[in-house]
Amino acid sequence: QVQLVESGGGLVQAGGSLRLSCAASGRTFSTYPMAWFRQAPGKEREFVARISGSGLTTLYADSVKGRFTISRDNAKNTVYLQMNSLKPEDTAVYYCAAGSVWSNRSPNYDYWGQGAQVTVSS
């Protein structure tokens, strides 16, 4: 079992930055690929970024590439999402997820956090 708790959401102006953190329980954190997804009101949950268990491999959605950076600290059982140059269309609830499959698809992730609201004003 893995429990995930996000933090770091909030309200920011367009062009600003936020960093989300996701703290995980469990001694096997480093074995799990981790990902961030987001869901805006009235829209489906969408993939944002993912990172391998070692942290050496990352992948991003085209919409955030060059602006967002995913990273992890396995010693702290934490994964991060650094979000720069934020746009109003980045407004959503952001979820971290842990899974055993290297995938962009949300059904392939077994464990989810409760979500963190990110609101970007224009």
Coordinates of N, CA, C and O in Angstrom, one line a residue:
Q1 N 0.8 -1.2 0.0 CA 0.0 0.0 0.0 C 0.9 1.3 0.0 O 1.9 1.3 0.7
V2 N 0.4 2.2 -0.8 CA 1.1 3.5 -0.8 C 0.1 4.6 -0.6 O -1.0 4.6 -1.2
Q3 N 0.4 5.5 0.3 CA -0.5 6.7 0.6 C 0.2 7.9 0.1 O 1.4 8.1 0.3
L4 N -0.5 8.8 -0.6 CA 0.1 10.0 -1.2 C -0.6 11.2 -0.7 O -1.8 11.2 -0.7
V5 N 0.2 12.2 -0.4 CA -0.4 13.5 0.1 C 0.3 14.6 -0.6 O 1.5 14.8 -0.5
E6 N -0.5 15.4 -1.4 CA 0.0 16.5 -2.1 C -0.1 17.8 -1.3 O -0.9 17.9 -0.4
S7 N 0.8 18.7 -1.6 CA 0.8 20.0 -1.0 C 1.5 21.0 -2.0 O 2.1 20.6 -3.0
G8 N 1.2 22.3 -1.7 CA 1.9 23.3 -2.5 C 1.0 24.0 -3.5 O 1.4 24.9 -4.2
G9 N -0.3 23.7 -3.6 CA -1.2 24.3 -4.5 C -1.5 25.7 -4.0 O -1.1 26.2 -3.0
G10 N -2.2 26.5 -4.9 CA -2.6 27.8 -4.5 C -3.0 28.7 -5.7 O -3.2 28.2 -6.8
L11 N -3.0 30.0 -5.4 CA -3.4 31.0 -6.4 C -2.2 31.7 -6.9 O -1.4 32.2 -6.0
V12 N -2.0 31.9 -8.2 CA -0.8 32.6 -8.7 C -1.3 33.3 -10.0 O -2.2 32.9 -10.7
Q13 N -0.6 34.4 -10.2 CA -0.8 35.2 -11.5 C -0.2 34.5 -12.6 O 0.8 33.8 -12.5
A14 N -0.7 34.7 -13.8 CA -0.2 34.2 -15.0 C 1.3 34.7 -15.1 O 1.6 35.8 -14.8
G15 N 2.2 33.7 -15.5 CA 3.6 34.0 -15.6 C 4.3 33.6 -14.3 O 5.6 33.6 -14.3
G16 N 3.6 33.3 -13.3 CA 4.2 32.9 -12.0 C 4.6 31.5 -11.9 O 4.5 30.7 -12.9
S17 N 5.0 31.1 -10.7 CA 5.5 29.7 -10.5 C 4.9 29.1 -9.2 O 4.6 29.9 -8.3
L18 N 4.8 27.8 -9.2 CA 4.4 27.1 -8.0 C 5.2 25.8 -8.0 O 5.5 25.3 -9.1
R19 N 5.4 25.2 -6.9 CA 6.0 23.9 -6.8 C 5.0 23.0 -6.0 O 4.7 23.3 -4.8
L20 N 4.6 21.9 -6.6 CA 3.8 20.9 -5.9 C 4.7 19.8 -5.3 O 5.7 19.5 -6.0
S21 N 4.3 19.3 -4.2 CA 5.0 18.2 -3.6 C 4.0 17.1 -3.3 O 2.9 17.3 -3.1
C22 N 4.5 15.9 -3.4 CA 3.7 14.7 -3.1 C 4.5 13.8 -2.2 O 5.5 13.2 -2.7
A23 N 4.1 13.7 -1.0 CA 4.8 12.8 0.0 C 4.2 11.4 0.0 O 2.9 11.3 0.1
A24 N 5.0 10.4 0.0 CA 4.5 9.0 -0.1 C 4.9 8.3 1.1 O 6.0 8.4 1.7
S25 N 4.0 7.4 1.6 CA 4.3 6.4 2.6 C 4.8 5.2 2.0 O 4.7 4.9 0.8
G26 N 5.4 4.3 2.8 CA 5.9 3.0 2.2 C 7.3 2.9 1.9 O 8.0 3.9 1.5
R27 N 7.9 1.8 2.2 CA 9.3 1.6 2.0 C 9.8 1.3 0.6 O 10.9 1.2 0.3
T28 N 8.8 1.1 -0.3 CA 9.1 0.7 -1.7 C 8.9 1.8 -2.7 O 8.7 1.6 -3.8
F29 N 8.9 3.1 -2.2 CA 8.6 4.2 -3.0 C 9.5 4.2 -4.3 O 9.0 4.5 -5.3
S30 N 10.8 3.9 -4.1 CA 11.7 4.1 -5.3 C 11.4 3.1 -6.4 O 12.0 3.2 -7.5
T31 N 10.6 2.1 -6.1 CA 10.3 1.1 -7.1 C 9.1 1.6 -8.0 O 8.9 0.9 -9.1
Y32 N 8.4 2.6 -7.6 CA 7.2 3.0 -8.4 C 7.5 4.2 -9.3 O 8.0 5.2 -8.9
P33 N 7.2 4.0 -10.6 CA 7.0 5.2 -11.4 C 6.0 6.1 -10.9 O 5.0 5.6 -10.3
M34 N 6.2 7.4 -10.9 CA 5.3 8.3 -10.4 C 4.8 9.3 -11.5 O 5.6 9.5 -12.5
A35 N 3.7 9.8 -11.3 CA 3.1 10.8 -12.3 C 2.3 11.8 -11.7 O 1.8 11.7 -10.6
W36 N 2.1 12.9 -12.5 CA 1.2 14.0 -12.1 C 0.1 14.0 -13.2 O 0.5 14.0 -14.4
F37 N -1.1 14.1 -12.8 CA -2.2 14.3 -13.7 C -3.0 15.6 -13.2 O -2.7 16.1 -12.1
R38 N -3.8 16.1 -14.1 CA -4.6 17.3 -13.6 C -6.0 17.1 -14.2 O -6.2 16.5 -15.3
Q39 N -7.0 17.8 -13.6 CA -8.3 17.8 -14.0 C -9.0 19.1 -13.8 O -9.1 19.6 -12.7
A40 N -9.3 19.8 -14.9 CA -10.0 21.0 -14.9 C -11.5 20.8 -14.8 O -12.0 19.8 -15.2
P41 N -12.3 21.8 -14.3 CA -13.7 21.7 -14.2 C -14.3 21.3 -15.6 O -14.0 22.0 -16.6
G42 N -15.2 20.3 -15.6 CA -15.9 19.9 -16.8 C -15.0 19.1 -17.8 O -15.5 18.8 -18.9
K43 N -13.8 18.8 -17.4 CA -12.9 18.1 -18.4 C -12.4 16.8 -17.8 O -12.5 16.6 -16.6
E44 N -11.9 16.0 -18.6 CA -11.4 14.7 -18.2 C -10.0 14.9 -17.5 O -9.3 15.8 -17.9
R45 N -9.6 13.9 -16.7 CA -8.3 14.0 -16.1 C -7.3 13.7 -17.2 O -7.4 12.9 -18.1
E46 N -6.2 14.5 -17.2 CA -5.2 14.4 -18.2 C -3.8 14.3 -17.7 O -3.5 14.8 -16.6
F47 N -3.0 13.6 -18.4 CA -1.6 13.4 -18.0 C -0.8 14.7 -18.1 O -1.0 15.4 -19.0
V48 N 0.1 14.9 -17.1 CA 1.0 16.0 -17.1 C 2.4 15.6 -17.3 O 3.1 16.1 -18.2
A49 N 2.9 14.7 -16.4 CA 4.3 14.4 -16.4 C 4.5 13.1 -15.7 O 3.7 12.7 -14.8
R50 N 5.6 12.3 -16.0 CA 5.9 11.1 -15.2 C 7.4 11.0 -15.1 O 8.1 11.5 -15.9
I51 N 7.8 10.1 -14.1 CA 9.2 10.0 -13.8 C 9.4 8.5 -13.4 O 8.6 7.9 -12.7
S52 N 10.5 8.0 -13.8 CA 10.8 6.6 -13.5 C 11.2 6.5 -12.0 O 11.5 7.5 -11.3
G53 N 11.3 5.2 -11.5 CA 11.6 5.0 -10.1 C 13.0 5.6 -9.7 O 13.1 6.1 -8.6
S54 N 13.9 5.5 -10.6 CA 15.3 6.0 -10.4 C 15.3 7.5 -10.5 O 16.3 8.1 -10.0
G55 N 14.3 8.1 -11.2 CA 14.4 9.5 -11.5 C 15.1 9.9 -12.7 O 15.2 11.1 -13.1
L56 N 15.7 8.9 -13.4 CA 16.5 9.2 -14.6 C 15.8 9.5 -15.8 O 16.3 10.1 -16.8
T57 N 14.5 9.0 -15.9 CA 13.7 9.2 -17.1 C 12.4 9.9 -16.8 O 11.8 9.6 -15.8
T58 N 12.2 10.9 -17.6 CA 11.0 11.7 -17.4 C 10.3 11.9 -18.8 O 10.9 11.8 -19.8
L59 N 9.0 12.2 -18.7 CA 8.2 12.4 -19.9 C 7.1 13.5 -19.6 O 6.6 13.5 -18.5
Y60 N 6.8 14.3 -20.6 CA 5.9 15.4 -20.3 C 4.8 15.5 -21.4 O 5.1 15.2 -22.6
A61 N 3.7 16.0 -21.0 CA 2.7 16.3 -22.0 C 3.2 17.5 -22.8 O 3.9 18.4 -22.3
D62 N 2.8 17.6 -24.1 CA 3.2 18.7 -24.9 C 2.8 20.1 -24.3 O 3.5 21.1 -24.5
S63 N 1.7 20.1 -23.7 CA 1.1 21.4 -23.2 C 2.0 22.0 -22.1 O 1.9 23.2 -21.8
V64 N 2.8 21.2 -21.4 CA 3.6 21.7 -20.3 C 5.1 21.6 -20.5 O 5.9 22.1 -19.7
K65 N 5.5 21.0 -21.6 CA 6.9 20.8 -21.9 C 7.7 22.1 -22.0 O 7.2 23.0 -22.6
G66 N 8.8 22.1 -21.3 CA 9.6 23.4 -21.3 C 9.2 24.3 -20.1 O 9.9 25.3 -19.9
R67 N 8.0 24.1 -19.5 CA 7.6 25.0 -18.4 C 7.5 24.2 -17.1 O 7.8 24.8 -16.0
F68 N 7.2 22.9 -17.1 CA 7.1 22.1 -15.9 C 8.3 21.2 -15.8 O 8.8 20.7 -16.8
T69 N 8.7 20.8 -14.6 CA 9.7 19.9 -14.3 C 9.3 18.9 -13.2 O 9.0 19.4 -12.1
I70 N 9.3 17.6 -13.5 CA 9.0 16.6 -12.5 C 10.4 16.1 -11.9 O 11.3 15.9 -12.7
S71 N 10.4 15.9 -10.7 CA 11.6 15.3 -10.0 C 11.2 14.5 -8.8 O 10.0 14.6 -8.4
R72 N 12.1 13.8 -8.3 CA 11.8 13.0 -7.1 C 13.1 12.9 -6.2 O 14.2 12.9 -6.7
D73 N 12.8 12.7 -4.9 CA 13.9 12.5 -3.9 C 13.5 11.2 -3.2 O 12.6 11.2 -2.3
N74 N 14.1 10.1 -3.6 CA 13.7 8.8 -3.0 C 14.1 8.7 -1.5 O 13.5 8.0 -0.8
A75 N 15.1 9.5 -1.1 CA 15.4 9.5 0.3 C 14.3 10.1 1.2 O 14.2 9.8 2.4
K76 N 13.6 11.0 0.6 CA 12.5 11.7 1.3 C 11.1 11.2 0.9 O 10.1 11.7 1.3
N77 N 11.1 10.1 0.0 CA 9.8 9.6 -0.5 C 8.9 10.7 -1.0 O 7.7 10.7 -0.7
T78 N 9.5 11.6 -1.8 CA 8.7 12.7 -2.3 C 8.9 12.9 -3.8 O 10.1 12.8 -4.3
V79 N 7.9 13.3 -4.5 CA 8.0 13.7 -5.9 C 7.5 15.1 -6.0 O 6.6 15.5 -5.2
Y80 N 8.1 15.9 -6.9 CA 7.8 17.3 -7.0 C 7.4 17.6 -8.5 O 7.7 16.9 -9.4
L81 N 6.6 18.7 -8.6 CA 6.3 19.2 -9.9 C 6.5 20.8 -9.8 O 5.8 21.5 -9.2
Q82 N 7.6 21.2 -10.4 CA 7.9 22.6 -10.5 C 7.2 23.2 -11.7 O 7.4 22.7 -12.8
M83 N 6.4 24.2 -11.5 CA 5.6 24.7 -12.6 C 6.0 26.2 -12.8 O 5.8 27.0 -11.8
N84 N 6.5 26.5 -13.9 CA 6.9 27.9 -14.2 C 6.1 28.4 -15.4 O 5.5 27.6 -16.1
S85 N 6.1 29.7 -15.6 CA 5.4 30.4 -16.7 C 4.0 29.9 -16.8 O 3.5 29.5 -17.8
L86 N 3.3 29.9 -15.6 CA 2.0 29.4 -15.6 C 1.0 30.2 -16.4 O 1.1 31.4 -16.5
K87 N 0.0 29.5 -16.9 CA -1.0 30.1 -17.8 C -2.4 29.8 -17.1 O -2.6 28.8 -16.4
P88 N -3.4 30.7 -17.4 CA -4.7 30.4 -16.9 C -5.2 29.0 -17.3 O -6.0 28.4 -16.5
E89 N -4.9 28.5 -18.4 CA -5.3 27.1 -18.8 C -4.7 26.0 -18.0 O -5.0 24.9 -18.2
D90 N -3.7 26.4 -17.2 CA -3.1 25.4 -16.3 C -4.0 25.2 -15.0 O -3.7 24.3 -14.2
T91 N -5.0 26.0 -14.8 CA -5.9 25.9 -13.7 C -6.6 24.5 -13.6 O -7.2 24.1 -14.6
A92 N -6.4 23.8 -12.5 CA -6.9 22.5 -12.4 C -6.6 22.0 -11.0 O -5.9 22.6 -10.2
V93 N -7.2 20.8 -10.7 CA -6.8 20.1 -9.5 C -5.7 19.1 -10.0 O -5.9 18.4 -11.0
Y94 N -4.6 19.2 -9.3 CA -3.4 18.3 -9.7 C -3.3 17.1 -8.7 O -3.4 17.3 -7.5
Y95 N -3.1 16.0 -9.3 CA -3.0 14.7 -8.6 C -1.7 14.0 -8.8 O -1.3 14.0 -10.0
C96 N -1.1 13.5 -7.8 CA 0.1 12.7 -8.0 C -0.4 11.2 -7.9 O -1.5 10.9 -7.3
A97 N 0.3 10.4 -8.6 CA -0.1 9.0 -8.7 C 1.1 8.1 -8.7 O 2.1 8.4 -9.3
A98 N 0.9 6.9 -8.2 CA 2.0 5.9 -8.2 C 1.5 4.6 -8.9 O 0.3 4.2 -8.7
G99 N 2.3 4.0 -9.7 CA 1.9 2.8 -10.4 C 3.0 1.9 -10.7 O 4.2 2.3 -10.6
S100 N 2.7 0.7 -11.2 CA 3.8 -0.3 -11.5 C 4.0 -0.4 -13.0 O 4.9 -1.1 -13.4
V101 N 3.3 0.4 -13.7 CA 3.4 0.4 -15.2 C 3.9 1.8 -15.7 O 3.4 2.8 -15.2
W102 N 4.8 1.8 -16.6 CA 5.3 3.0 -17.2 C 4.3 3.5 -18.3 O 4.3 2.9 -19.4
S103 N 3.5 4.4 -17.9 CA 2.3 4.7 -18.7 C 1.9 6.2 -18.6 O 2.1 6.8 -17.5
N104 N 1.2 6.7 -19.6 CA 0.6 8.0 -19.5 C -0.9 7.9 -19.1 O -1.6 8.9 -18.9
R105 N -1.4 6.7 -19.0 CA -2.9 6.5 -18.8 C -3.2 6.3 -17.4 O -2.7 5.5 -16.7
S106 N -4.2 7.1 -16.9 CA -4.5 7.1 -15.5 C -5.0 5.7 -15.0 O -4.7 5.4 -13.8
P107 N -5.7 4.9 -15.8 CA -6.1 3.6 -15.2 C -4.9 2.7 -14.8 O -5.1 1.7 -14.1
N108 N -3.7 3.0 -15.3 CA -2.6 2.2 -15.0 C -1.9 2.6 -13.7 O -0.9 2.0 -13.3
Y109 N -2.5 3.6 -13.0 CA -1.9 4.0 -11.7 C -2.8 3.5 -10.6 O -4.0 3.7 -10.6
D110 N -2.2 2.9 -9.6 CA -2.9 2.2 -8.5 C -3.2 3.1 -7.3 O -4.2 2.9 -6.6
Y111 N -2.4 4.1 -7.1 CA -2.5 4.9 -5.9 C -2.5 6.4 -6.3 O -1.8 6.8 -7.1
W112 N -3.4 7.1 -5.6 CA -3.7 8.5 -5.9 C -3.7 9.4 -4.7 O -4.2 8.9 -3.6
G113 N -3.2 10.6 -4.8 CA -3.4 11.6 -3.7 C -4.7 12.2 -3.8 O -5.5 11.9 -4.7
Q114 N -5.0 13.1 -2.8 CA -6.3 13.7 -2.7 C -6.5 14.9 -3.7 O -7.6 15.4 -3.9
G115 N -5.4 15.4 -4.2 CA -5.4 16.5 -5.2 C -5.1 17.8 -4.5 O -5.3 18.0 -3.3
A116 N -4.5 18.7 -5.3 CA -4.1 20.0 -4.9 C -4.6 21.0 -5.9 O -4.3 20.9 -7.1
Q117 N -5.4 22.0 -5.5 CA -5.9 23.0 -6.4 C -4.8 24.0 -6.8 O -4.2 24.6 -6.0
V118 N -4.7 24.2 -8.1 CA -3.9 25.3 -8.7 C -4.7 26.2 -9.5 O -5.4 25.7 -10.4
T119 N -4.7 27.5 -9.2 CA -5.5 28.5 -9.9 C -4.6 29.5 -10.4 O -3.8 30.1 -9.6
V120 N -4.7 29.8 -11.7 CA -3.8 30.8 -12.3 C -4.7 31.9 -12.9 O -5.6 31.7 -13.7
S121 N -4.5 33.1 -12.3 CA -5.3 34.2 -12.8 C -4.7 35.0 -13.9 O -3.5 35.1 -14.0
S122 N -5.5 35.6 -14.7 CA -5.0 36.3 -15.9 C -4.8 37.8 -15.6 O -5.1 38.3 -14.6

